[in-house]
Amino acid sequence: MQYRKLGRTGVEVSTQCLGAMMFGDVGNPDYDECERMVHRALDAGINFIDTADMYSAGESERFVGRAIKDRRDEVVLATKFFFPSGEDRNRRGGSRRWIVQAVEDSLRRLGTDHIDLYQMHRRDWDTDLEETLDALTDLVRQGKVLYLGSSCYSADQIVEAQWAAQRRGTARFVCEQPQYSIFARSVEEFMLPAARRHGMGVIPWSPLAGGWLTGKYRRGEQAPAGSRFSGTSHPAWERRAVDVDPNSPARYDAVERLAKIAENAGLSLTHLALGFVAEHPAVTSTIIGPKTMEQLDDLLAAADVRLDTAVLDAIDEVVPPGTDVAGIDHGSGTRALNPENRRRSSADHLSAMG
């Protein structure tokens, strides 16, 4: 396992980050196995764990908190806020009102007195960014949070947040958590360079493209039981699965070509995919999200995989730099293209006519 500085902070994190999204009802509800996975990862040299308050409705945070209670000092602990937490319309987003409650809820579930990295899970278009930064800065000053981060921010959103923090003298986002994989490369054009320019760490999620880059989805074959496209997975994954056509010819074509590249390089497709993400100079730590111990052991074995130029060039032939395979949703889109935000209302139109 290798270690890199998290952006311009003095904190060193492992080049693999244990993602806990699959801990709990949505993935693996067996607490004892999840605890063993956490300890296996720590023993392998991982010192970075990422979760979120919305994963299994807070259950993931509880699993992580219980698993690290005797090893808290070994862990750079990251979690996220933004998504709804219950039916109350104010228990969501980036308002000061919700942030001060959300952090207390996460601290309680994690069983700790501070969060090392507190990340905004998505941009809140209904709340002034400066309100969000002011509230988060107060948490830093109180010692409840040490560093701030963003997730699924586009390049312009990253720049806006950095400028707003500088203008107001608030704490800034020190890292960004984007979707990045061989299938999701559009972030290479603007987002990753923006993060580098502003000295931000980058901790990509979904490096295996939701399982596609493990090779488990094959043309003409039934999806494995329990997988996202099998019809037998958790309802949360079934809802997400509709965003992508599981029978997309482009995806099957890419997987078949990439599998040959991996074979020629003496690697599994999974290790090829993880090695690809780790090679980008903007990337600090790649989030791995195992559901079982077997999966974790396979992912850990990829920690030191390096891809040479010939292999990277071959991957570029399959999915060109700066492009996405059809169906990728980076979660950073704005409302600008919604009809109500690109058409004048009747009143505006009449006013413009005089």
XYZ file of N, CA and C in Angstrom, residues 71-196:
378
model
N -9.885 1.353 17.112
C -8.780 1.696 16.208
C -9.002 3.080 15.573
N -9.758 3.905 16.267
C -10.143 5.198 15.686
C -8.943 6.032 15.279
N -7.881 6.017 16.044
C -6.725 6.862 15.741
C -5.988 6.418 14.476
N -6.262 5.202 14.011
C -5.605 4.715 12.795
C -6.307 5.164 11.521
N -7.493 5.746 11.675
C -8.375 5.966 10.533
C -8.556 7.442 10.214
N -8.386 7.785 8.936
C -8.856 9.074 8.421
C -10.299 8.822 8.000
N -11.216 9.330 8.785
C -12.631 8.984 8.661
C -13.390 10.058 7.876
N -14.041 9.631 6.810
C -14.780 10.552 5.949
C -16.242 10.138 5.873
N -17.120 11.125 5.910
C -18.534 10.865 5.659
C -19.109 12.046 4.894
N -20.398 11.926 4.527
C -21.011 12.925 3.659
C -22.426 13.254 4.129
N -22.895 14.439 3.712
C -24.263 14.876 4.009
C -24.858 15.496 2.761
N -26.149 15.602 2.693
C -26.905 16.324 1.671
C -28.257 15.681 1.421
N -28.278 14.364 1.181
C -29.511 13.706 0.758
C -30.538 13.657 1.893
N -31.840 13.529 1.545
C -32.896 13.532 2.560
C -32.674 12.491 3.643
N -32.991 12.886 4.873
C -32.922 11.985 6.013
C -34.277 12.022 6.710
N -35.230 11.299 6.165
C -36.585 11.332 6.700
C -37.501 12.192 5.848
N -38.732 12.326 6.308
C -39.756 13.030 5.541
C -39.723 14.537 5.725
N -39.172 15.021 6.816
C -39.117 16.461 7.078
C -38.365 17.162 5.953
N -38.984 18.160 5.336
C -38.394 18.830 4.185
C -37.101 19.574 4.510
N -36.848 19.845 5.785
C -35.631 20.556 6.169
C -34.480 19.643 6.582
N -34.721 18.331 6.555
C -33.653 17.383 6.899
C -32.935 16.924 5.629
N -32.339 17.893 4.957
C -31.648 17.625 3.692
C -30.951 18.890 3.228
N -30.067 18.747 2.260
C -29.491 19.909 1.605
C -28.283 20.501 2.301
N -28.035 21.782 2.001
C -26.848 22.465 2.491
C -27.134 23.673 3.348
N -28.310 23.727 3.961
C -28.639 24.862 4.825
C -27.897 24.747 6.160
N -27.681 25.877 6.799
C -27.078 25.852 8.132
C -27.928 25.010 9.073
N -29.229 25.169 8.981
C -30.135 24.442 9.878
C -29.907 22.937 9.796
N -29.755 22.409 8.565
C -29.574 20.971 8.427
C -28.145 20.551 8.747
N -27.166 21.327 8.362
C -25.779 20.942 8.586
C -25.484 20.737 10.067
N -25.962 21.653 10.923
C -25.650 21.527 12.351
C -26.321 20.299 12.956
N -27.453 19.863 12.368
C -28.100 18.644 12.849
C -27.465 17.405 12.238
N -27.166 17.479 10.935
C -26.621 16.321 10.238
C -25.292 15.880 10.838
N -24.433 16.835 11.181
C -23.126 16.450 11.725
C -23.274 15.780 13.088
N -24.211 16.254 13.905
C -24.427 15.615 15.206
C -24.950 14.196 15.027
N -25.842 14.007 14.058
C -26.362 12.660 13.798
C -25.238 11.724 13.355
N -24.364 12.215 12.470
C -23.266 11.377 11.992
C -22.263 11.080 13.097
N -21.937 12.072 13.913
C -21.009 11.849 15.027
C -21.549 10.780 15.976
N -22.841 10.841 16.232
C -23.449 9.857 17.136
C -23.393 8.460 16.533
N -23.758 8.330 15.269
C -23.744 7.011 14.638
C -22.320 6.460 14.522
N -21.359 7.325 14.239
C -19.965 6.899 14.091
C -19.267 6.680 15.430
N -19.882 7.158 16.508
C -19.298 6.968 17.835
C -17.983 7.690 18.012
N -17.883 8.902 17.472
C -16.636 9.654 17.553
C -16.939 11.115 17.892
N -15.900 11.845 18.305
C -16.114 13.252 18.629
C -15.699 14.174 17.488
N -15.162 13.589 16.394
C -14.819 14.430 15.253
C -14.801 13.595 13.976
N -15.049 14.261 12.868
C -14.999 13.662 11.534
C -13.805 14.270 10.821
N -12.935 13.440 10.293
C -11.732 13.962 9.652
C -12.050 14.698 8.359
N -12.944 14.145 7.542
C -13.291 14.752 6.267
C -14.809 14.732 6.107
N -15.407 15.918 6.105
C -16.868 16.044 5.993
C -17.173 16.601 4.612
N -17.911 15.803 3.811
C -18.105 16.140 2.404
C -19.560 16.435 2.074
N -19.754 17.421 1.217
C -21.085 17.730 0.703
C -21.358 16.796 -0.472
N -22.369 15.946 -0.325
C -22.596 14.845 -1.249
C -23.011 15.309 -2.644
N -23.685 16.434 -2.730
C -24.058 17.048 -3.994
C -24.156 18.558 -3.782
N -24.117 19.330 -4.852
C -24.327 20.772 -4.780
C -25.797 21.041 -4.500
N -26.081 21.954 -3.600
C -27.451 22.339 -3.263
C -27.789 23.623 -4.011
N -28.639 23.503 -5.016
C -28.987 24.668 -5.839
C -30.014 25.574 -5.173
N -30.586 25.140 -4.062
C -31.598 25.941 -3.375
C -31.030 26.725 -2.203
N -29.742 26.569 -1.921
C -29.129 27.232 -0.774
C -27.907 28.018 -1.238
N -27.768 29.227 -0.714
C -26.598 30.041 -1.015
C -25.338 29.280 -0.614
N -24.415 29.130 -1.535
C -23.171 28.419 -1.257
C -22.439 29.029 -0.069
N -22.519 30.332 0.075
C -21.812 30.985 1.176
C -22.419 30.617 2.526
N -23.726 30.387 2.578
C -24.344 29.910 3.817
C -23.782 28.543 4.194
N -23.663 27.659 3.190
C -23.132 26.329 3.430
C -21.692 26.394 3.934
N -20.855 27.181 3.270
C -19.449 27.286 3.677
C -19.307 27.905 5.058
N -20.127 28.909 5.371
C -20.072 29.521 6.703
C -20.395 28.495 7.782
N -21.463 27.709 7.547
C -21.870 26.713 8.538
C -20.804 25.631 8.701
N -20.228 25.182 7.601
C -19.192 24.157 7.669
C -17.935 24.684 8.360
N -17.611 25.943 8.117
C -16.444 26.542 8.771
C -16.630 26.593 10.286
N -17.837 26.860 10.732
C -18.113 26.846 12.172
C -17.827 25.466 12.762
N -18.159 24.403 12.011
C -17.888 23.050 12.498
C -16.388 22.806 12.615
N -15.624 23.348 11.663
C -14.166 23.215 11.731
C -13.635 23.948 12.952
N -14.120 25.145 13.199
C -13.650 25.931 14.343
C -14.022 25.269 15.669
N -15.139 24.526 15.666
C -15.559 23.832 16.886
C -14.811 22.516 17.074
N -14.064 22.083 16.080
C -13.320 20.828 16.177
C -14.140 19.593 15.883
N -15.387 19.775 15.452
C -16.222 18.616 15.131
C -15.846 18.027 13.769
N -15.291 18.876 12.912
C -14.863 18.493 11.575
C -13.468 19.064 11.368
N -12.576 18.287 10.750
C -11.215 18.774 10.524
C -11.023 19.344 9.121
N -11.573 18.669 8.110
C -11.427 19.122 6.724
C -12.763 18.989 6.003
N -12.906 19.763 4.927
C -14.140 19.781 4.147
C -13.877 19.281 2.731
N -14.886 18.634 2.164
C -14.766 18.159 0.792
C -16.091 18.251 0.060
N -16.025 18.079 -1.250
C -17.222 18.070 -2.089
C -17.300 16.735 -2.815
N -18.461 16.463 -3.379
C -18.658 15.233 -4.137
C -19.525 15.532 -5.348
N -19.103 15.058 -6.508
C -19.846 15.224 -7.759
C -19.994 16.693 -8.164
N -18.981 17.490 -7.868
C -18.960 18.877 -8.318
C -18.305 18.940 -9.698
N -18.876 19.733 -10.581
C -18.261 19.966 -11.888
C -17.124 20.964 -11.738
N -16.370 21.180 -12.807
C -15.223 22.081 -12.737
C -15.632 23.487 -12.330
N -16.706 24.003 -12.914
C -17.119 25.369 -12.575
C -17.609 25.462 -11.140
N -18.229 24.390 -10.644
C -18.684 24.389 -9.256
C -17.500 24.345 -8.294
N -16.459 23.616 -8.666
C -15.243 23.570 -7.852
C -14.632 24.961 -7.752
N -14.500 25.627 -8.893
C -13.892 26.960 -8.915
C -14.737 27.951 -8.114
N -16.057 27.906 -8.298
C -16.930 28.811 -7.558
C -16.765 28.622 -6.053
N -16.704 27.377 -5.607
C -16.569 27.103 -4.174
C -15.217 27.592 -3.644
N -14.160 27.421 -4.425
C -12.838 27.886 -3.994
C -12.813 29.413 -3.902
N -13.390 30.078 -4.883
C -13.412 31.541 -4.873
C -14.277 32.075 -3.735
N -15.418 31.415 -3.505
C -16.300 31.863 -2.422
C -15.594 31.738 -1.072
N -14.872 30.651 -0.867
C -14.145 30.459 0.393
C -13.064 31.522 0.558
N -12.368 31.829 -0.524
C -11.318 32.850 -0.450
C -11.915 34.228 -0.166
N -13.026 34.517 -0.821
C -13.659 35.833 -0.663
C -14.170 36.051 0.758
N -14.719 35.012 1.350
C -15.323 35.148 2.676
C -14.377 34.745 3.813
N -13.212 34.218 3.460
C -12.273 33.797 4.495
C -12.738 32.579 5.259
N -13.452 31.675 4.571
C -13.946 30.459 5.216
C -13.018 29.292 4.904
N -13.258 28.177 5.572
C -12.568 26.943 5.222
C -12.977 26.551 3.804
N -12.074 25.903 3.089
C -12.358 25.535 1.705
C -12.444 24.014 1.564
N -12.993 23.573 0.450
C -13.002 22.152 0.142
C -11.587 21.718 -0.226
N -11.064 20.719 0.489
C -9.695 20.265 0.229
C -9.653 19.059 -0.693
N -10.808 18.485 -0.995
C -10.822 17.349 -1.918
C -12.169 17.250 -2.608
N -12.194 16.520 -3.701
C -13.405 16.275 -4.485
C -13.549 14.772 -4.696
N -14.795 14.304 -4.656
C -15.089 12.885 -4.848
C -15.945 12.723 -6.103
N -15.316 12.477 -7.252
C -16.064 12.336 -8.504
C -16.249 10.875 -8.894
N -17.152 10.636 -9.815
C -17.206 9.328 -10.467
C -16.126 9.307 -11.543
N -15.271 8.272 -11.500
C -14.201 8.173 -12.486
C -13.863 6.711 -12.726
N -13.884 6.333 -13.968
C -13.534 4.968 -14.365
C -13.231 4.975 -15.860
N -12.876 3.837 -16.396
C -12.677 3.730 -17.842
C -13.964 4.086 -18.578
N -15.108 3.815 -17.967
C -16.400 4.129 -18.578
C -16.821 5.581 -18.351
N -16.211 6.254 -17.401
C -16.641 7.609 -17.022
C -15.439 8.542 -17.031
N -15.040 8.985 -18.234
C -13.804 9.735 -18.403
C -14.014 11.220 -18.706
N -15.240 11.680 -18.761
C -15.454 13.092 -19.111
C -14.848 14.027 -18.070
N -14.662 13.562 -16.837
C -14.064 14.412 -15.806
C -12.607 14.747 -16.109
N -11.994 14.003 -17.028
C -10.594 14.268 -17.360
C -10.400 15.613 -18.049
N -11.442 16.091 -18.728
C -11.275 17.299 -19.536
C -11.206 18.568 -18.693
N -12.128 18.718 -17.742
C -12.176 19.960 -16.974
C -12.116 19.761 -15.457
N -12.840 18.750 -14.950
C -12.954 18.606 -13.501
C -11.626 18.247 -12.849
N -10.961 17.221 -13.335
C -9.697 16.813 -12.724
C -8.628 17.903 -12.837
N -8.474 18.571 -13.979
C -7.519 19.683 -14.028
C -7.863 20.810 -13.055
N -9.156 21.094 -12.885
C -9.554 22.150 -11.942
C -9.163 21.770 -10.521
N -9.372 20.519 -10.164
C -8.998 20.064 -8.825
C -7.497 20.193 -8.608
N -6.720 19.836 -9.609
C -5.259 19.950 -9.492
C -4.833 21.412 -9.348
